[in-house]
Short mmCIF file of N, CA, C and O in Angstrom, two decimals:
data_model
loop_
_atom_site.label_atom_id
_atom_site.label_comp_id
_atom_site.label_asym_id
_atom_site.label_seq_id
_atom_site.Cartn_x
_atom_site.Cartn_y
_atom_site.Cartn_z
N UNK P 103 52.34 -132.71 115.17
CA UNK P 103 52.88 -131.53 115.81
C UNK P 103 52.49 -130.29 115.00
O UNK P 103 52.36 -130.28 113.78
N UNK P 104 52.32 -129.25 115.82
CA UNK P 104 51.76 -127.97 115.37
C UNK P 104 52.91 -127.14 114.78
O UNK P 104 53.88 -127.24 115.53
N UNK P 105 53.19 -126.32 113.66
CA UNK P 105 54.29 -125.69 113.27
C UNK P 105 54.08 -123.93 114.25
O UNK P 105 53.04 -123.26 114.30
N UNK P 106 55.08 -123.68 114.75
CA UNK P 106 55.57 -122.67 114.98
C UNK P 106 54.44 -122.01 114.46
O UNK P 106 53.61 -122.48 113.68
N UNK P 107 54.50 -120.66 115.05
CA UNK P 107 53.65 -119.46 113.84
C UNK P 107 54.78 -118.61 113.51
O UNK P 107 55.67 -118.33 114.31
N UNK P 108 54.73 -118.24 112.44
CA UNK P 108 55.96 -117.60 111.67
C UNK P 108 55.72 -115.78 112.42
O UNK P 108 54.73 -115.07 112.57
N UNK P 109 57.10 -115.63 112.70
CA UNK P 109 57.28 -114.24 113.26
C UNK P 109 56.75 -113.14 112.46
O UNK P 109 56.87 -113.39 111.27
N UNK P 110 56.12 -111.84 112.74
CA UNK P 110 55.87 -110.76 112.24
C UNK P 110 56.78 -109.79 112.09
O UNK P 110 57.23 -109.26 113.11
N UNK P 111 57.39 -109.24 110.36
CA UNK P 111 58.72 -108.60 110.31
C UNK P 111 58.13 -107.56 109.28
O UNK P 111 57.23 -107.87 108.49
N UNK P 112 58.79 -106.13 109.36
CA UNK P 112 58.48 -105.55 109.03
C UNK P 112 58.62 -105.39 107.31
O UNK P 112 58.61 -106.41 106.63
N UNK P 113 58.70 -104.63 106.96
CA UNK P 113 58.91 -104.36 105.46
C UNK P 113 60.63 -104.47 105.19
O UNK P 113 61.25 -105.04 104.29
N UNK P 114 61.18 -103.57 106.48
CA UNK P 114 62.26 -103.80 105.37
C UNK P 114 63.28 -105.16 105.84
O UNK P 114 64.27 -105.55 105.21
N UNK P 115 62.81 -105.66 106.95
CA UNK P 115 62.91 -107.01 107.56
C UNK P 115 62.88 -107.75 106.02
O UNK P 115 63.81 -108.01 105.26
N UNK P 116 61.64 -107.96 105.91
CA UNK P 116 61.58 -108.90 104.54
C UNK P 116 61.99 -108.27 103.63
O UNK P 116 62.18 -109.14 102.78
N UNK P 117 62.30 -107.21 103.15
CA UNK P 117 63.29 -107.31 102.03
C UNK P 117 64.38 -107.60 101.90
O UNK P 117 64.92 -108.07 100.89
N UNK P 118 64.98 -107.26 103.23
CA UNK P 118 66.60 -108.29 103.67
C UNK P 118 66.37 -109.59 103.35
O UNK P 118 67.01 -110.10 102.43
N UNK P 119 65.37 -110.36 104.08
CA UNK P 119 65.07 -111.51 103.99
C UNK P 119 64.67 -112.02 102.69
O UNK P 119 64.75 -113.21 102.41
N UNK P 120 64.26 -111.17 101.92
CA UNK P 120 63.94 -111.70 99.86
C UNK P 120 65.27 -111.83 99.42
O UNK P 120 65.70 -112.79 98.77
N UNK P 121 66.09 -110.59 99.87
CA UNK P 121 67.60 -110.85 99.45
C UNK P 121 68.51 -111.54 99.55
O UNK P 121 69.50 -111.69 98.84
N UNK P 122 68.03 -112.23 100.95
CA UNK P 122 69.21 -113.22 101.39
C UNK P 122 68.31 -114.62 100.66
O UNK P 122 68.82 -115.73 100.47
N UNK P 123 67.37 -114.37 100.43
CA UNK P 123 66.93 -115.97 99.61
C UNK P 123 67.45 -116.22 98.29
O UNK P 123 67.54 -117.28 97.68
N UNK P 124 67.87 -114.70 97.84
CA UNK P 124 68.24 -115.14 96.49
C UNK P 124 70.31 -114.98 96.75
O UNK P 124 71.20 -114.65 95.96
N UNK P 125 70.34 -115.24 97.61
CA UNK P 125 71.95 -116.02 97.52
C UNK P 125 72.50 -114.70 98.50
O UNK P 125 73.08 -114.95 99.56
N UNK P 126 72.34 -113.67 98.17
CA UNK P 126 73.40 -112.61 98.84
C UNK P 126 73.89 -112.92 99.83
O UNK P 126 73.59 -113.91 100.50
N UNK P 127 74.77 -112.10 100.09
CA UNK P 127 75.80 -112.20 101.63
C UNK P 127 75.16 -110.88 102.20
O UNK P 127 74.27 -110.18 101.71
N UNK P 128 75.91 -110.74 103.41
CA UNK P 128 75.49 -109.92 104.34
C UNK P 128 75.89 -107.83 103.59
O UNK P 128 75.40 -106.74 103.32
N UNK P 129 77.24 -108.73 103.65
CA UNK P 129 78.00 -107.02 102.66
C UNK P 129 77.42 -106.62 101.27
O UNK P 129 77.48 -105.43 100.98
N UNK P 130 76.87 -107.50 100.37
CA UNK P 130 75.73 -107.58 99.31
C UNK P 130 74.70 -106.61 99.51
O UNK P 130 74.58 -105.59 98.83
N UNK P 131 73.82 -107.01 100.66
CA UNK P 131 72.35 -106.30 100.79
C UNK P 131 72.62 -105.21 101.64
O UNK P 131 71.85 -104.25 101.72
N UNK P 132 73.88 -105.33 102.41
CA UNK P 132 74.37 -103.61 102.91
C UNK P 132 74.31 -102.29 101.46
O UNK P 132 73.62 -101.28 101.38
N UNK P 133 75.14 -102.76 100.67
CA UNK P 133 75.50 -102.23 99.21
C UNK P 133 74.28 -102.03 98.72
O UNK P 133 73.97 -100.84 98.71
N UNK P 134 73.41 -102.81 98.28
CA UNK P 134 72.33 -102.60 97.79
C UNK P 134 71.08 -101.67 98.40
O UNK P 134 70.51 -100.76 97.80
N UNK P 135 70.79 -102.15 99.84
CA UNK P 135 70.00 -100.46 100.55
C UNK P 135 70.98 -99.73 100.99
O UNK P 135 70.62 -99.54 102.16
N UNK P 136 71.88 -99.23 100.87
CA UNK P 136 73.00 -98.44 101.19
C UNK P 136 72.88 -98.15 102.48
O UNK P 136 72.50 -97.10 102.99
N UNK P 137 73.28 -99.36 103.09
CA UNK P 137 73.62 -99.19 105.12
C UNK P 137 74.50 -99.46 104.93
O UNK P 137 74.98 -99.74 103.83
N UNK P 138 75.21 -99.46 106.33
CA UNK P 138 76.36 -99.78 106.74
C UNK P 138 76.30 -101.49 107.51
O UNK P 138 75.43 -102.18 108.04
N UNK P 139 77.94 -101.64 107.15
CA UNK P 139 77.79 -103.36 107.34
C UNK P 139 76.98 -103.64 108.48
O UNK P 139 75.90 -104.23 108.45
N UNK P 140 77.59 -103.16 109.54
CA UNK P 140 76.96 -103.39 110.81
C UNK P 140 75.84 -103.31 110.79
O UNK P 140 75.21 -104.37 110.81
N UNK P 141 75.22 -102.22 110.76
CA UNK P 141 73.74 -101.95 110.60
C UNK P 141 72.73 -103.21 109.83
O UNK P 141 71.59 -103.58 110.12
N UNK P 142 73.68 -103.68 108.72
CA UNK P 142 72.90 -104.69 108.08
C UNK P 142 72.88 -105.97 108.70
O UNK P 142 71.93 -106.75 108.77
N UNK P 143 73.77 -106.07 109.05
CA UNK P 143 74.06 -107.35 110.69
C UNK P 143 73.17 -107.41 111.52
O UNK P 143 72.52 -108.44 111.67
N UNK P 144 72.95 -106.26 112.25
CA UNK P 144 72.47 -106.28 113.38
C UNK P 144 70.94 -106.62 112.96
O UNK P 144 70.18 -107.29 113.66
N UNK P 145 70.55 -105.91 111.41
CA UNK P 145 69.11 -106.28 110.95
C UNK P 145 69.10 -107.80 111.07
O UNK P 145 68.28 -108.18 111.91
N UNK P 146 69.64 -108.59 110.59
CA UNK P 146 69.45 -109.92 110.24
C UNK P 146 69.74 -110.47 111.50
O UNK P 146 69.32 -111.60 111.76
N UNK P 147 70.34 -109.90 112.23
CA UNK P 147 70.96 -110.85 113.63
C UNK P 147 68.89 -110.92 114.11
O UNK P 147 68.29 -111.96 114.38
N UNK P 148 68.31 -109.60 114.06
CA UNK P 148 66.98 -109.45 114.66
C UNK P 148 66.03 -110.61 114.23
O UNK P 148 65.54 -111.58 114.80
N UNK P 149 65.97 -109.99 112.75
CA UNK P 149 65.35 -111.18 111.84
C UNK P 149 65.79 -113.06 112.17
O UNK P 149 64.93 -113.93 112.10
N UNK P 150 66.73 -113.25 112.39
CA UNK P 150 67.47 -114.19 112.62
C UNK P 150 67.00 -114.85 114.33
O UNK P 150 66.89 -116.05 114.55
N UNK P 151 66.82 -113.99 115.17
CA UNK P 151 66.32 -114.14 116.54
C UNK P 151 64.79 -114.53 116.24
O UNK P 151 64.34 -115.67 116.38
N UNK P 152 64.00 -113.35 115.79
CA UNK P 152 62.67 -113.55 115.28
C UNK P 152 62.29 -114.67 114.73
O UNK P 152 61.15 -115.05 115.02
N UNK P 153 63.02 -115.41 113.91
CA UNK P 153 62.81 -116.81 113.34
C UNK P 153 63.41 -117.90 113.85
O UNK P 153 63.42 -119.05 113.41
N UNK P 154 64.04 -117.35 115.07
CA UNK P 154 64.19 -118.74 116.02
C UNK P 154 65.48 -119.57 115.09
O UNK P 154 65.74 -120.77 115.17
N UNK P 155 66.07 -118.69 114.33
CA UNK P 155 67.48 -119.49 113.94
C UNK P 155 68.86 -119.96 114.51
O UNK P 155 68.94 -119.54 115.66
N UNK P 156 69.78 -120.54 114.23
CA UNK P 156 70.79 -120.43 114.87
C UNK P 156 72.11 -119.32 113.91
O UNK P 156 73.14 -118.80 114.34
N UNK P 157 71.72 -119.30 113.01
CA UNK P 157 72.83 -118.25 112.28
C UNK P 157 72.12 -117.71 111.01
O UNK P 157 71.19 -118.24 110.41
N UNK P 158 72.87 -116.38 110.69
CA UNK P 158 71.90 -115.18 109.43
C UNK P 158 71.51 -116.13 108.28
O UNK P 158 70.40 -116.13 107.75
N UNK P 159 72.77 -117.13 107.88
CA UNK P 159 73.01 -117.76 107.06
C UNK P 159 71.57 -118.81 106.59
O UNK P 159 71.45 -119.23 105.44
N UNK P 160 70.63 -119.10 107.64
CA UNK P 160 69.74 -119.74 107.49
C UNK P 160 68.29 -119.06 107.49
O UNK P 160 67.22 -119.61 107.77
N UNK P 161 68.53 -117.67 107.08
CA UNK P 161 67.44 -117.37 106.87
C UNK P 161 67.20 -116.80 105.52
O UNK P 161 66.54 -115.76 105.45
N UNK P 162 67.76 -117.47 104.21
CA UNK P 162 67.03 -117.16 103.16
C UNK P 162 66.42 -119.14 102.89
O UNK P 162 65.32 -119.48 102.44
N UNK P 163 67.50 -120.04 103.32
CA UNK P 163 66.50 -121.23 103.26
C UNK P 163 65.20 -121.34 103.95
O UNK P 163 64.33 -122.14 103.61
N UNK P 164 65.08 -120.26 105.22
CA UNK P 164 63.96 -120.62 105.90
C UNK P 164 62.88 -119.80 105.36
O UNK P 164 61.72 -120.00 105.72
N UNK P 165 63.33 -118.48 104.12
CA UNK P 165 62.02 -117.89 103.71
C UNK P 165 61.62 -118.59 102.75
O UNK P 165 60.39 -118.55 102.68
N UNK P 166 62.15 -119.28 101.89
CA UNK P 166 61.55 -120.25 100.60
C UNK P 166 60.69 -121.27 101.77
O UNK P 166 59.53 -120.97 102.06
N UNK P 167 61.29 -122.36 102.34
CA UNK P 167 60.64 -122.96 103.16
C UNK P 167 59.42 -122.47 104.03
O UNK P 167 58.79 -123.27 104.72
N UNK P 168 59.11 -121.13 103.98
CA UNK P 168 58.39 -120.87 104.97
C UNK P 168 57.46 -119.81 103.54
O UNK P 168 56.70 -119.01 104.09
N UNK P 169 57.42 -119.71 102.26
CA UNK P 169 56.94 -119.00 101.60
C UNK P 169 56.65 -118.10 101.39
O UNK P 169 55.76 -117.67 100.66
N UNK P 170 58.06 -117.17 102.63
CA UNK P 170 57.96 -115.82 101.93
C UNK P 170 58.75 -114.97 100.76
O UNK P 170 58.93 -113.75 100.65
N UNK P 171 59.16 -116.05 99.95
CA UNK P 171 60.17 -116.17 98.95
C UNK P 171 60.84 -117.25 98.17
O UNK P 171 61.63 -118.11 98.56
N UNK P 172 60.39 -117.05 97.07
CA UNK P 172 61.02 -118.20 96.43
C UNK P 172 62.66 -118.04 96.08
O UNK P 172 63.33 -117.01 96.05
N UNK P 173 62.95 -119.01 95.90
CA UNK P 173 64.80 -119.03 95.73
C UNK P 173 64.97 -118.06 94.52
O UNK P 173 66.18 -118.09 94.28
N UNK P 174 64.60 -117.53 93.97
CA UNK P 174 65.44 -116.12 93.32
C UNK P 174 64.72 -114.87 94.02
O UNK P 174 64.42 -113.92 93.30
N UNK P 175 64.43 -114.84 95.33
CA UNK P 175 63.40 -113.65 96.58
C UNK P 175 62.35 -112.96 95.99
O UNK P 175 62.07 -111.83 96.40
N UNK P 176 61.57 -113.60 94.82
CA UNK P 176 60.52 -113.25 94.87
C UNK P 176 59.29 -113.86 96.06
O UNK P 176 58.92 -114.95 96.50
N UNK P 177 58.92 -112.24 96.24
CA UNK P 177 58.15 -112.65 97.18
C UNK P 177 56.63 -113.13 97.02
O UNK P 177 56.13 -112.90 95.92
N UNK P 178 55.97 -113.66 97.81
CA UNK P 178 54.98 -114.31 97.74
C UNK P 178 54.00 -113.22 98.05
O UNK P 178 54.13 -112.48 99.03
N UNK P 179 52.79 -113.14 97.00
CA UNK P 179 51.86 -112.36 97.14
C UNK P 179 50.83 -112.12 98.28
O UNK P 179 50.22 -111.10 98.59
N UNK P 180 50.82 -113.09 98.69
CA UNK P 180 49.73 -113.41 99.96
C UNK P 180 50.80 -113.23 101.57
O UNK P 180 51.05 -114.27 102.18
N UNK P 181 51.24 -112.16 102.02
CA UNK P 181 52.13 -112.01 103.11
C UNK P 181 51.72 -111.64 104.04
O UNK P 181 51.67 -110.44 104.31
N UNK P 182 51.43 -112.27 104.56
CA UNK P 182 50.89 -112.45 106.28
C UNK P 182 51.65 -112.17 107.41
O UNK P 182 51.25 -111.99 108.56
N UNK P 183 52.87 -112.15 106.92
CA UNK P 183 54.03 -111.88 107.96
C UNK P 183 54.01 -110.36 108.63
O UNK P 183 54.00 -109.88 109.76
N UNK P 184 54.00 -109.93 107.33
CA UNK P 184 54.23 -107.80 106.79
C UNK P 184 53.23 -107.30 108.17
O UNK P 184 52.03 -107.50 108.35
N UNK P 185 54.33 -106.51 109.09
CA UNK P 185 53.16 -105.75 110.22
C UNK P 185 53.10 -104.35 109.95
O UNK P 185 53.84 -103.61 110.60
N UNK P 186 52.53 -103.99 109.31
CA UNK P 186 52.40 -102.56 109.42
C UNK P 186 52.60 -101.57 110.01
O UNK P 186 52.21 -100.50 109.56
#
């Protein structure tokens, strides 16, 4: 079987997504780019659709698994995802 092709997310898509690989919660990476909760929700709810998940919660296992981040969200140099 053929894998999926991994969704195209923007910059600050994947930096949510580096953040949530390295453990954060949702109210975490609000605090840290200084949005508002919601706002940071609704990012990941996107991101979260985009990767074909069933909840936010599974998308920092699915960026290690999928190598756009290793489990402390460093990201992987070679990013193919990033749309300009």
């Amino acid at each position: 079987r053929i894998p999926a092709p991994l969704p195209r997310l923007t910059r600050r898509q994947l930096s949510v997504v580096r953040e949530l690989a390295q453990g954060y919660d949702i109210a975490t990476v609000a605090a840290h780019r200084g949005r508002g909760l919601s706002a940071t929700y609704e990012l990941a709810e996107r991101i979260r659709e985009r990767a074909g998940l069933s909840e936010w919660q599974q998308i920092g296992p699915w960026a290690v698994e999928h190598g756009l981040a290793d489990s402390n969200g460093h990201e992987n140099s070679d990013d193919p995802l990033e749309s300009r």
